[in-house]
XYZ file of C-alpha atoms in Angstrom:
761
model
C 0.049 0.038 -0.021
C 1.187 3.504 -1.006
C 1.609 5.898 1.933
C -1.073 8.020 0.333
C -3.421 5.043 0.405
C -2.849 4.331 4.077
C -5.906 4.685 6.370
C -6.613 3.546 9.867
C -8.909 0.689 10.621
C -12.624 1.906 10.657
C -14.624 1.264 13.759
C -17.213 -0.483 11.401
C -14.649 -3.058 10.377
C -13.890 -3.924 14.038
C -17.702 -4.162 14.917
C -18.127 -6.392 12.000
C -15.294 -8.693 13.096
C -16.885 -8.616 16.665
C -20.301 -9.574 15.051
C -18.982 -12.350 13.258
C -16.973 -13.715 16.023
C -20.007 -13.365 18.488
C -22.436 -15.256 15.902
C -20.041 -18.154 15.209
C -18.969 -18.456 18.841
C -22.680 -18.507 20.089
C -23.567 -21.243 17.763
C -20.452 -23.195 18.748
C -21.137 -22.849 22.456
C -24.762 -23.832 21.995
C -23.723 -26.929 20.305
C -21.064 -27.958 22.746
C -23.338 -27.116 25.605
C -26.124 -29.205 24.196
C -23.920 -32.307 23.584
C -23.625 -35.250 26.153
C -20.965 -35.243 28.834
C -17.427 -35.836 27.698
C -14.641 -37.468 29.606
C -13.157 -34.323 30.530
C -16.447 -33.386 32.225
C -16.577 -36.581 33.959
C -13.109 -35.904 35.420
C -14.110 -32.596 36.910
C -17.338 -34.307 38.213
C -15.144 -36.986 39.890
C -12.970 -34.158 41.555
C -16.211 -32.498 42.903
C -17.620 -35.755 44.066
C -14.475 -36.584 46.029
C -14.514 -33.249 47.569
C -18.209 -33.462 48.513
C -17.827 -36.301 51.014
C -19.967 -36.176 54.195
C -20.891 -38.532 57.132
C -22.728 -41.540 56.094
C -26.289 -42.256 57.029
C -26.148 -43.904 60.477
C -29.300 -45.748 59.900
C -27.728 -47.991 57.174
C -26.019 -51.144 58.053
C -24.400 -53.499 55.429
C -24.285 -57.214 56.233
C -21.219 -58.445 54.195
C -21.070 -62.046 52.760
C -17.354 -61.700 53.029
C -14.465 -64.151 53.283
C -14.889 -64.627 56.943
C -18.498 -65.834 56.467
C -17.305 -68.100 53.598
C -14.596 -69.495 55.882
C -17.019 -70.196 58.715
C -20.142 -71.219 56.828
C -18.572 -72.928 53.722
C -18.538 -72.179 50.042
C -21.216 -70.321 48.236
C -24.063 -70.635 47.365
C -25.526 -71.363 50.881
C -28.789 -73.272 51.455
C -31.969 -71.217 51.402
C -32.576 -72.266 54.955
C -29.485 -70.075 55.898
C -31.038 -67.099 54.267
C -34.379 -67.785 55.980
C -32.656 -67.860 59.438
C -30.933 -64.522 58.569
C -34.228 -62.891 57.600
C -35.929 -64.217 60.838
C -33.171 -62.939 62.923
C -32.913 -59.445 61.459
C -36.869 -59.291 61.843
C -36.698 -60.311 65.455
C -33.829 -57.781 66.045
C -36.048 -55.021 64.875
C -34.599 -54.189 61.450
C -36.683 -51.423 59.786
C -36.015 -52.437 56.201
C -34.175 -55.329 54.716
C -32.654 -54.998 51.279
C -31.565 -58.537 50.362
C -29.233 -58.034 47.514
C -29.326 -61.868 46.406
C -31.096 -63.278 43.457
C -33.055 -66.384 44.115
C -33.803 -66.966 40.264
C -33.609 -70.737 40.369
C -35.384 -73.218 42.632
C -33.259 -75.210 45.059
C -33.150 -79.130 45.076
C -35.333 -78.953 48.257
C -38.482 -77.085 47.561
C -39.082 -77.077 51.290
C -36.221 -74.701 51.717
C -37.629 -72.468 49.048
C -40.912 -72.344 50.940
C -39.161 -71.781 54.268
C -37.374 -68.711 52.800
C -40.562 -67.470 51.369
C -42.248 -67.786 54.715
C -39.603 -66.018 56.436
C -39.846 -63.148 54.016
C -43.625 -63.077 54.392
C -43.451 -63.014 58.125
C -40.897 -60.149 58.056
C -43.071 -58.036 55.526
C -39.955 -55.622 55.195
C -37.728 -57.498 52.782
C -37.092 -56.148 49.311
C -35.569 -58.201 46.579
C -33.685 -57.402 43.447
C -34.442 -58.107 39.861
C -32.121 -58.039 36.860
C -32.333 -57.289 33.193
C -31.168 -60.212 31.249
C -30.642 -60.741 27.542
C -31.620 -58.049 25.036
C -29.623 -57.179 21.888
C -30.142 -55.596 18.416
C -33.338 -57.668 17.832
C -34.272 -59.446 21.038
C -35.809 -57.332 23.851
C -34.413 -57.606 27.276
C -36.186 -59.646 29.990
C -36.570 -59.173 33.770
C -35.228 -61.978 36.048
C -36.308 -62.002 39.569
C -36.667 -64.466 42.462
C -38.864 -67.460 42.001
C -42.454 -66.893 43.026
C -42.205 -69.205 46.052
C -39.576 -66.823 47.610
C -40.837 -63.428 46.260
C -44.499 -63.942 47.175
C -44.192 -62.229 50.606
C -41.554 -59.549 49.660
C -42.435 -56.001 50.479
C -41.283 -55.056 47.051
C -39.031 -55.846 44.009
C -37.103 -53.633 41.812
C -34.208 -53.457 39.200
C -30.804 -53.725 40.469
C -29.396 -52.297 37.326
C -26.096 -50.630 36.923
C -25.500 -47.810 34.445
C -21.956 -47.285 33.244
C -20.648 -44.142 31.515
C -18.567 -44.125 28.377
C -15.284 -44.365 30.448
C -16.607 -47.403 32.370
C -17.322 -45.532 35.710
C -20.615 -45.731 37.566
C -21.828 -42.306 38.360
C -25.626 -42.404 37.911
C -28.759 -44.364 38.395
C -32.169 -44.362 36.695
C -35.206 -44.301 38.816
C -37.083 -46.079 36.149
C -35.732 -48.415 33.328
C -37.541 -48.849 30.103
C -39.075 -52.331 29.724
C -40.695 -52.295 26.232
C -43.537 -49.774 26.347
C -43.486 -49.735 30.308
C -41.139 -48.490 32.885
C -39.590 -50.754 35.645
C -38.688 -48.842 38.884
C -35.240 -49.433 40.300
C -34.931 -51.365 43.569
C -33.803 -48.359 45.450
C -36.673 -46.243 44.015
C -39.206 -48.838 45.439
C -37.436 -48.915 48.728
C -37.038 -45.072 49.130
C -40.692 -44.518 48.208
C -41.750 -47.166 50.695
C -39.772 -45.993 53.606
C -39.478 -42.268 53.297
C -41.320 -40.001 55.797
C -44.770 -38.663 54.429
C -44.386 -35.142 52.731
C -40.691 -35.367 52.315
C -39.329 -34.467 48.781
C -38.906 -37.432 46.397
C -36.404 -36.686 43.441
C -37.416 -40.029 41.683
C -40.696 -38.347 40.789
C -38.962 -35.749 38.663
C -38.635 -35.692 34.818
C -34.911 -36.549 34.886
C -34.230 -39.932 33.162
C -30.990 -40.416 35.184
C -29.701 -38.953 38.521
C -25.920 -38.506 39.372
C -25.122 -40.429 42.677
C -23.923 -38.191 45.450
C -21.602 -40.545 47.105
C -20.949 -40.078 50.835
C -17.531 -41.465 50.520
C -15.666 -44.678 49.956
C -17.473 -48.097 50.763
C -15.837 -48.224 54.264
C -17.790 -45.226 55.207
C -20.856 -47.195 56.077
C -21.129 -49.661 59.219
C -20.315 -53.160 58.149
C -20.752 -56.537 59.985
C -20.190 -60.016 58.841
C -22.909 -62.416 57.782
C -21.496 -65.017 59.932
C -21.346 -62.772 63.042
C -24.967 -61.772 62.676
C -26.221 -65.399 62.309
C -24.272 -66.598 65.208
C -25.561 -63.726 67.458
C -22.350 -61.947 67.856
C -23.938 -58.695 66.794
C -25.958 -56.697 69.557
C -29.594 -56.294 68.650
C -29.336 -52.612 69.189
C -27.099 -52.341 66.156
C -29.770 -53.845 64.001
C -32.899 -52.438 65.487
C -34.486 -49.558 63.403
C -31.978 -49.631 60.675
C -32.107 -50.296 56.981
C -30.114 -53.501 56.547
C -28.444 -54.321 53.222
C -27.397 -57.909 52.842
C -25.074 -58.685 49.893
C -21.932 -60.152 48.463
C -18.698 -58.294 49.294
C -16.189 -61.029 49.258
C -13.565 -60.550 46.451
C -14.466 -62.451 43.267
C -17.846 -63.589 44.651
C -19.938 -60.822 43.024
C -19.699 -57.901 40.676
C -17.628 -54.749 41.693
C -17.895 -51.370 40.069
C -15.348 -48.535 39.712
C -17.013 -45.116 40.959
C -15.659 -41.607 41.454
C -14.955 -42.207 45.037
C -13.004 -45.468 44.800
C -9.313 -45.611 43.906
C -8.218 -47.339 40.621
C -7.055 -50.279 42.613
C -10.266 -50.823 44.514
C -13.909 -51.026 43.532
C -17.365 -50.865 44.936
C -19.611 -53.905 45.376
C -23.200 -53.932 44.247
C -24.690 -53.779 47.809
C -22.194 -50.936 48.773
C -23.437 -49.124 45.524
C -27.088 -49.605 46.639
C -26.425 -48.393 50.143
C -24.920 -45.175 48.625
C -27.816 -44.599 46.355
C -30.408 -45.061 49.146
C -28.349 -42.734 51.277
C -28.374 -40.021 48.731
C -32.052 -40.417 47.967
C -33.174 -40.319 51.571
C -31.219 -37.108 52.248
C -32.163 -35.280 48.820
C -28.513 -35.216 47.717
C -28.991 -36.879 44.375
C -27.396 -34.749 41.718
C -29.657 -33.557 38.924
C -28.006 -33.004 35.492
C -28.728 -29.523 34.150
C -30.912 -29.422 31.208
C -29.765 -28.555 27.758
C -31.475 -25.196 27.943
C -29.772 -24.302 31.080
C -26.402 -25.343 29.775
C -26.819 -23.294 26.766
C -28.001 -20.351 28.802
C -25.072 -20.664 31.116
C -22.495 -20.784 28.369
C -23.997 -18.012 26.213
C -24.224 -15.753 29.341
C -20.505 -15.950 29.952
C -19.750 -15.707 26.331
C -21.702 -12.562 25.802
C -20.205 -11.029 28.931
C -16.796 -11.623 27.428
C -17.971 -10.165 24.054
C -19.287 -7.071 25.604
C -15.914 -6.750 27.342
C -14.022 -6.940 24.039
C -15.864 -3.784 22.872
C -15.733 -1.820 26.179
C -12.360 -2.784 27.949
C -8.760 -2.501 26.927
C -6.704 -5.723 26.198
C -5.277 -6.024 29.708
C -8.696 -5.636 31.288
C -9.963 -8.381 28.802
C -7.397 -10.685 29.990
C -8.382 -10.250 33.498
C -12.113 -10.497 32.463
C -11.369 -13.817 30.538
C -9.584 -15.276 33.757
C -12.330 -13.827 35.934
C -15.154 -15.543 33.732
C -13.407 -18.790 33.748
C -13.103 -18.693 37.562
C -16.733 -17.656 37.823
C -17.881 -20.584 35.654
C -15.838 -23.030 37.683
C -17.013 -21.511 40.850
C -20.763 -21.534 39.717
C -20.572 -24.977 38.720
C -19.138 -26.033 42.037
C -21.620 -24.144 44.024
C -24.466 -25.687 42.142
C -22.911 -29.084 42.804
C -22.314 -28.629 46.352
C -25.298 -26.435 47.362
C -27.962 -27.072 44.779
C -27.267 -30.549 43.984
C -27.171 -29.798 40.342
C -24.388 -30.858 37.818
C -23.639 -28.139 35.222
C -20.248 -28.824 33.730
C -18.357 -25.700 32.790
C -15.430 -27.377 30.974
C -16.676 -26.576 27.537
C -17.572 -23.182 28.396
C -14.221 -22.425 29.971
C -12.206 -24.029 27.110
C -14.496 -21.968 24.664
C -13.968 -18.699 26.557
C -10.101 -19.246 26.402
C -10.275 -20.049 22.649
C -12.492 -17.071 21.920
C -10.285 -14.614 23.868
C -7.240 -16.214 21.934
C -9.033 -15.709 18.652
C -9.957 -12.298 19.414
C -6.470 -11.278 20.751
C -4.857 -12.712 17.749
C -7.146 -10.800 15.445
C -6.651 -7.675 17.376
C -2.890 -8.155 17.303
C -3.201 -8.653 13.575
C -5.151 -5.433 13.122
C -2.767 -3.497 15.389
C 0.033 -4.873 13.326
C -1.579 -3.588 10.139
C -2.561 -0.335 11.702
C 0.857 0.303 12.804
C 2.225 -0.561 9.391
C -0.137 1.774 7.758
C 0.366 4.603 10.200
C 4.080 4.180 10.098
C 3.945 4.481 6.334
C 1.724 7.512 6.672
C 3.804 9.209 9.249
C 6.934 8.543 7.211
C 5.390 10.167 4.200
C 4.577 13.267 6.449
C 8.224 13.534 7.758
C 9.958 12.361 4.457
C 12.470 14.804 3.201
C 13.585 16.346 6.357
C 16.999 14.807 6.341
C 16.261 12.123 9.098
C 17.581 8.688 8.860
C 15.515 5.736 10.097
C 17.011 3.864 13.043
C 17.335 0.114 12.790
C 15.491 -1.536 15.640
C 15.739 -5.215 16.927
C 12.990 -7.524 18.149
C 9.827 -9.181 16.723
C 7.854 -7.504 13.850
C 5.404 -5.575 16.164
C 8.206 -4.416 18.379
C 10.124 -3.062 15.394
C 7.103 -1.431 13.949
C 6.033 0.041 17.196
C 9.587 1.523 17.785
C 9.727 2.686 14.340
C 6.337 4.471 14.632
C 7.403 6.046 17.932
C 10.513 7.487 16.219
C 8.388 8.730 13.278
C 5.674 10.309 15.785
C 8.701 12.141 17.614
C 9.809 13.555 14.307
C 6.217 14.680 13.307
C 5.869 16.175 16.626
C 8.805 18.269 15.918
C 7.259 19.224 12.545
C 3.860 19.954 14.407
C 5.660 22.297 16.768
C 7.293 23.966 13.856
C 4.025 24.472 12.182
C 2.527 25.778 15.494
C 5.164 28.227 15.937
C 4.675 29.391 12.294
C 0.977 29.601 12.783
C 1.284 31.691 16.068
C 4.030 33.938 14.772
C 1.606 35.178 12.104
C 1.170 39.107 12.137
C -2.560 38.638 11.854
C -4.784 37.762 14.756
C -5.364 33.945 14.694
C -7.679 31.955 16.828
C -7.882 28.097 16.956
C -11.191 26.602 18.145
C -12.446 23.004 18.729
C -15.376 21.527 16.966
C -17.772 23.198 19.325
C -16.468 26.729 18.379
C -14.631 27.134 21.745
C -11.257 28.739 21.609
C -8.253 26.427 22.538
C -5.400 28.696 21.249
C -4.691 32.240 20.229
C -1.533 33.879 18.955
C 0.028 37.000 20.287
C -1.722 39.248 17.657
C -5.042 37.965 18.761
C -4.279 38.455 22.350
C -3.310 42.030 21.710
C -6.404 42.671 19.722
C -8.843 41.351 22.218
C -6.820 42.431 25.366
C -8.841 45.700 25.796
C -11.985 43.608 26.648
C -10.244 41.803 29.413
C -11.999 38.547 28.483
C -10.196 35.085 28.684
C -9.811 33.771 25.316
C -9.373 30.029 26.108
C -12.858 28.357 26.307
C -14.685 31.502 24.947
C -17.066 31.229 22.032
C -15.704 32.437 18.648
C -19.065 34.257 18.222
C -18.824 36.034 21.461
C -15.196 37.165 20.774
C -15.850 38.647 17.317
C -19.094 40.415 18.795
C -16.855 42.124 21.347
C -15.215 44.041 18.435
C -18.660 45.561 17.793
C -18.508 45.180 13.970
C -20.717 47.851 12.338
C -24.062 46.400 10.978
C -23.154 42.784 11.854
C -23.605 40.421 14.816
C -22.685 36.737 14.998
C -25.040 34.158 16.543
C -23.883 31.355 19.107
C -23.943 28.769 16.465
C -21.349 30.493 14.160
C -19.544 29.240 12.294
C -21.400 26.593 10.585
C -19.796 23.179 9.827
C -19.418 23.849 6.073
C -16.243 23.685 4.093
C -17.063 27.010 2.036
C -16.724 30.083 4.058
C -16.448 33.486 2.294
C -14.259 36.159 3.746
C -16.310 38.717 5.896
C -15.229 42.388 5.889
C -15.741 43.889 9.469
C -15.721 47.580 9.861
C -15.057 48.730 13.580
C -16.473 51.933 14.988
C -12.923 53.233 15.548
C -12.249 53.254 11.686
C -10.230 50.003 11.446
C -11.371 47.344 9.067
C -10.587 43.428 9.305
C -11.240 40.630 6.972
C -12.547 37.682 8.772
C -11.488 34.391 7.272
C -12.734 31.044 8.637
C -11.381 27.561 7.970
C -13.069 24.335 8.933
C -10.592 21.528 9.971
C -11.542 17.744 9.545
C -10.182 14.657 10.824
C -9.172 11.668 8.806
C -12.801 10.523 8.799
C -14.009 13.660 7.465
C -15.835 14.735 10.709
C -15.442 18.334 11.845
C -12.413 18.721 14.077
C -12.165 22.449 14.613
C -11.663 25.898 13.202
C -8.953 28.391 12.400
C -10.144 31.924 12.317
C -7.906 34.801 11.003
C -8.613 38.566 11.371
C -6.429 40.281 8.877
C -6.189 44.124 9.262
C -7.207 45.466 5.887
C -7.525 49.119 7.087
C -4.817 50.356 4.635
C -6.230 48.170 1.737
C -9.808 49.635 2.590
C -8.571 53.172 2.157
C -6.793 52.057 -1.028
C -9.980 50.610 -2.248
C -11.927 53.706 -1.364
C -9.374 55.876 -3.259
C -9.808 53.407 -6.210
C -13.588 53.850 -6.148
C -13.112 57.690 -6.149
C -10.946 57.297 -9.192
C -13.459 55.136 -10.905
C -16.167 57.586 -9.922
C -13.930 60.206 -11.709
C -13.786 58.153 -14.882
C -17.524 57.289 -14.695
C -18.804 60.681 -14.153
C -16.294 63.535 -14.290
C -14.825 62.257 -17.647
C -18.006 61.173 -19.176
C -19.953 64.388 -18.472
C -17.646 66.662 -20.620
C -17.691 64.093 -23.496
C -21.404 63.794 -23.272
C -21.739 67.460 -23.404
C -19.440 67.752 -26.348
C -21.716 65.332 -28.413
C -24.807 67.258 -27.367
C -23.093 70.496 -28.362
C -22.196 69.099 -31.848
C -25.699 68.001 -32.344
C -26.986 71.597 -31.840
C -24.161 73.318 -33.690
C -24.835 73.061 -37.505
C -22.194 75.829 -38.377
C -19.254 73.484 -38.011
C -18.005 71.805 -41.118
C -19.144 68.216 -41.229
C -15.758 66.698 -41.487
C -14.705 68.561 -38.379
C -17.838 67.650 -36.532
C -17.474 64.003 -37.336
C -13.807 63.868 -36.172
C -14.699 65.668 -32.911
C -17.593 63.226 -32.280
C -15.369 60.291 -32.913
C -12.884 61.473 -30.510
C -15.428 62.108 -27.817
C -17.043 58.529 -28.361
C -13.650 57.033 -28.240
C -13.046 58.728 -24.858
C -16.361 57.438 -23.489
C -15.659 53.981 -24.785
C -12.183 54.139 -23.171
C -13.719 55.265 -19.736
C -16.562 52.630 -19.923
C -14.078 49.840 -20.853
C -11.622 50.853 -18.129
C -14.326 51.001 -15.394
C -15.865 47.536 -16.401
C -12.221 45.973 -16.453
C -11.433 47.443 -13.054
C -14.711 46.183 -11.620
C -14.264 42.768 -13.163
C -10.928 42.378 -11.507
C -11.603 43.523 -8.054
C -15.271 43.945 -7.418
C -16.951 40.910 -5.490
C -19.297 39.040 -7.882
C -22.854 37.955 -6.677
C -22.824 34.321 -7.414
C -26.076 32.484 -7.861
C -27.158 29.292 -9.873
C -28.189 30.159 -13.331
C -28.463 28.603 -16.897
C -25.729 29.629 -19.159
C -28.018 29.011 -22.050
C -30.398 31.594 -20.893
C -27.500 34.109 -20.478
C -26.418 33.497 -24.028
C -29.875 34.085 -25.426
C -29.831 37.354 -23.602
C -26.486 38.292 -25.138
C -27.586 37.280 -28.721
C -30.569 39.577 -28.290
C -28.470 42.460 -27.320
C -26.284 42.267 -30.280
C -28.976 41.355 -32.687
C -29.516 45.001 -33.951
C -25.767 45.233 -35.070
C -25.973 41.779 -36.635
C -29.122 42.663 -38.687
C -27.564 46.039 -39.606
C -24.606 43.943 -41.240
C -26.779 41.074 -42.406
C -25.010 38.510 -40.211
C -26.727 35.407 -38.818
C -26.191 34.204 -35.232
C -26.950 30.480 -34.872
C -27.233 28.847 -31.513
C -26.255 25.147 -31.187
C -27.151 23.250 -27.891
C -28.513 24.521 -24.785
C -31.744 22.633 -24.988
C -31.139 21.169 -21.596
C -30.172 23.570 -18.551
C -26.503 24.007 -18.140
C -26.181 25.256 -14.565
C -23.265 27.466 -13.594
C -22.654 29.499 -10.414
C -22.131 33.077 -11.474
C -23.145 36.839 -11.781
C -25.607 37.211 -14.548
C -24.909 40.642 -15.481
C -21.106 39.955 -15.445
C -21.413 36.805 -17.590
C -23.953 38.512 -19.893
C -21.432 41.325 -20.544
C -18.727 38.634 -21.041
C -20.751 37.061 -23.947
C -21.816 40.324 -25.321
C -18.260 41.521 -25.697
C -17.333 38.235 -27.538
C -20.485 38.391 -29.781
C -19.776 42.074 -30.518
C -16.100 41.501 -31.452
C -17.439 38.660 -33.768
C -20.091 40.933 -35.432
C -17.476 43.708 -35.771
C -14.919 41.482 -37.554
C -17.206 39.103 -39.610
C -17.919 40.096 -43.323
C -21.499 41.083 -44.223
C -23.624 38.053 -45.021
C -21.595 35.725 -42.918
C -22.704 33.505 -39.968
C -21.743 33.340 -36.375
C -22.316 30.155 -34.237
C -22.761 29.998 -30.519
C -22.175 26.365 -29.381
C -23.187 25.378 -25.848
C -21.957 21.920 -24.534
C -20.680 20.107 -21.507
C -17.325 18.564 -21.344
C -15.154 16.803 -18.801
C -11.976 18.077 -17.394
C -9.291 17.018 -14.826
C -11.162 19.245 -12.186
C -14.566 17.965 -12.940
C -17.361 18.787 -15.556
C -17.470 22.171 -17.330
C -19.986 24.048 -19.337
C -18.627 25.575 -22.661
C -19.777 28.457 -24.777
C -17.867 28.546 -27.904
C -18.496 31.657 -30.164
C -16.991 31.210 -33.728
C -16.996 33.765 -36.606
C -15.912 33.829 -40.228
C -13.743 37.012 -39.980
C -10.204 37.393 -40.853
C -8.839 35.458 -37.779
C -5.510 35.752 -35.851
C -2.183 34.497 -36.227
C -0.629 32.453 -33.505
C 1.170 35.391 -32.070
C -1.860 37.610 -32.063
C -4.047 34.940 -30.470
C -1.435 34.610 -27.528
C -1.781 38.521 -26.967
C -5.495 38.889 -27.593
C -6.527 39.145 -23.906
C -4.032 41.933 -23.096
C -5.423 45.385 -22.170
C -5.513 47.903 -24.913
C -4.506 45.248 -27.514
C -6.004 46.100 -30.941
C -5.580 44.421 -34.348
C -6.147 46.399 -37.691
C -7.552 44.514 -40.464
C -7.408 46.159 -43.860
C -10.682 46.120 -45.639
C -12.654 46.037 -42.397
C -13.820 49.711 -41.675
C -15.020 48.858 -37.981
C -11.877 47.291 -36.791
C -10.505 50.587 -35.544
C -13.436 51.634 -33.298
C -12.530 49.640 -30.225
C -10.192 50.598 -27.370
C -8.687 47.199 -26.720
C -10.314 46.433 -23.320
C -13.233 44.051 -24.234
C -11.179 40.867 -24.254
C -9.389 41.857 -21.224
C -12.583 42.273 -19.484
C -13.733 38.704 -20.605
C -10.589 37.123 -19.221
C -11.013 38.882 -15.912
C -14.717 38.108 -15.625
C -14.192 34.374 -16.397
C -11.368 34.089 -13.979
C -13.425 35.607 -11.231
C -15.976 32.764 -11.829
C -13.347 30.013 -11.676
C -13.150 29.277 -15.280
C -11.030 29.999 -18.276
C -11.265 31.463 -21.819
C -9.263 30.361 -24.846
C -8.862 31.538 -28.489
C -8.298 29.229 -31.511
C -7.895 30.868 -34.820
C -5.852 30.967 -38.085
C -5.511 33.796 -40.464
C -8.454 33.868 -43.089
C -10.513 31.248 -41.368
C -12.113 33.020 -38.690
C -11.673 32.885 -34.811
C -13.375 30.716 -32.095
C -13.476 31.908 -28.396
C -14.444 29.489 -25.856
C -15.586 30.250 -22.299
C -15.444 27.284 -19.768
C -17.091 27.444 -16.423
C -17.483 24.853 -13.724
C -20.584 22.955 -13.931
C -22.734 23.633 -10.818
C -24.098 20.774 -8.739
C -21.163 18.319 -9.329
C -18.383 18.085 -6.668
C -14.924 18.436 -8.021
C -12.631 15.463 -7.872
C -9.476 15.638 -6.036
């Protein structure tokens, strides 16, 4: 990019990048939040679960079928009569609930023992038996396997002892109900909890959650354990059993299944009966963890994301770094608080990782934009300070560091240039004020301070309009909203009561985006120039009145004096008319050069028609046709109608004067393009004797006349008409040219800027 093309990054581009990142990140966060839990989520859950240990429920007792019991009572399985004795003994000891985690799915060899166990269970009325899901596959439905009817007929309830594994093989959750075809089958602990919970207490198994996360009180050893053989032999006090919920199950290594859980080390596992005790403990105390719904997870993620995105727009980079860290910490803390206090699992892992990635992407993007901006600004600043004889210093480091160091050096040089420019500005002899975009003065040079010192008003912070009004200019007062934020401000002449005169010039400064940035106001003392102009007007008055009056009197006297010879009378009249023409031409030229023109939008075609009408009598007298070409559509220019009409009249008059009788004059109106923008052209061509190249080059000089043999009227002019044309066209911001060759006529072309079209730069 060239230095002249360098520009700073626009705020709209940054907002567009922000919006694009916000939309894409929101979609990604929503998708990640709605997905199932990942292994990373499970790892964080396990950490929180191990940190959330609590005292175990003292009303739970586990009777272990352990190695000690096997050593004393023989190999497994035991006779059904042994289990009947255990049920009777627990019932007599006053056990509140008995969860017998042993499946009696096959009849024994002695049906009497099955009936004895069934009778013991029926007599107790508080025994709950497990069921299991068996079979099931891609095409075959699963089936429920429970204890045989002879044993289960007197049970207080039956339920599924089904274990759910996560993708990593760890048991973290249970389902209050398992699907069984079109129906739902309750879990064993759901049945036990609903049957034994106090009336009116909350029951999380009645919610809409398909699964609940298990809030483990601690490792398996946290619950009170006694050996099966010790209970059966009467070694355990009845008080230890009375009023408690008793779980009977296999705990001997290798005898029954064991499951990995968040609270068991890798080298140890939790047996089924221990797992059931943990589940019932959490159900009774309302500590089961509910997984947050998809909408809650999405809302949580998007809230933190949009807080971060708002910070990107409102905060600086270092604050955004702290904001990112803070939001990640808030996400982790909020998730932990929900887990520990609200018993809700809302994983923050995806959100925290996403926040870090979004912050990195935004930071990298910002760094890239800063790098590009530094490069552009460095090129632009170097173009400003180029040519001042400074040699660039070679810096070391990465690209951004080198660019920042180079930019700092260039800014230092530009600051030197700024101070030099400010010194030049404030050393001007004219009073100069600098104001901000609100029109309040922020600086004034010494001349301005001297000019306004008699009024004893502080300049800084004062309104420009108030300060100018302090001078009390005659016939003029400035309102508080002056000056207006426009690029065109015509000079204003101020005449003070003490006789001094100032020309007020106002310049609007704009920033790089084109917005108003302030004002520079200059008060130039034109008292001497005004006096000179007054003397000039007096001289013009002398020409227009004092010189014209005698010549007019001479012509009137000649008309009333018949005694003079005709030749003498004609010669005197010619001299008087020439003197009048000279005075008129000089006055017109002088006013065209210095008198301010009154500009207004007008159609140049209408002005051309007026000029043609004015010279029509002379053209008819000499039998010359004047033809107009073009001008059917408006050709708008900004000008003074009377001055432009006099310009075209002078050109048409010369064309009529120099054209032979019976010839034609063409007035061609057209629009053309130019390097400065569209222009309106009026070309007047005749069939007269024309000019040589040397004569055409000097045609617009004052008092320049060209004698043409055979043309009687060529000597009547005074040589100021074309000089007036050039001065008038120049005052309108245009140009006039002459194209001619001897013997083929001349063409004078007036070009004026087209009104209503901005000029290109």
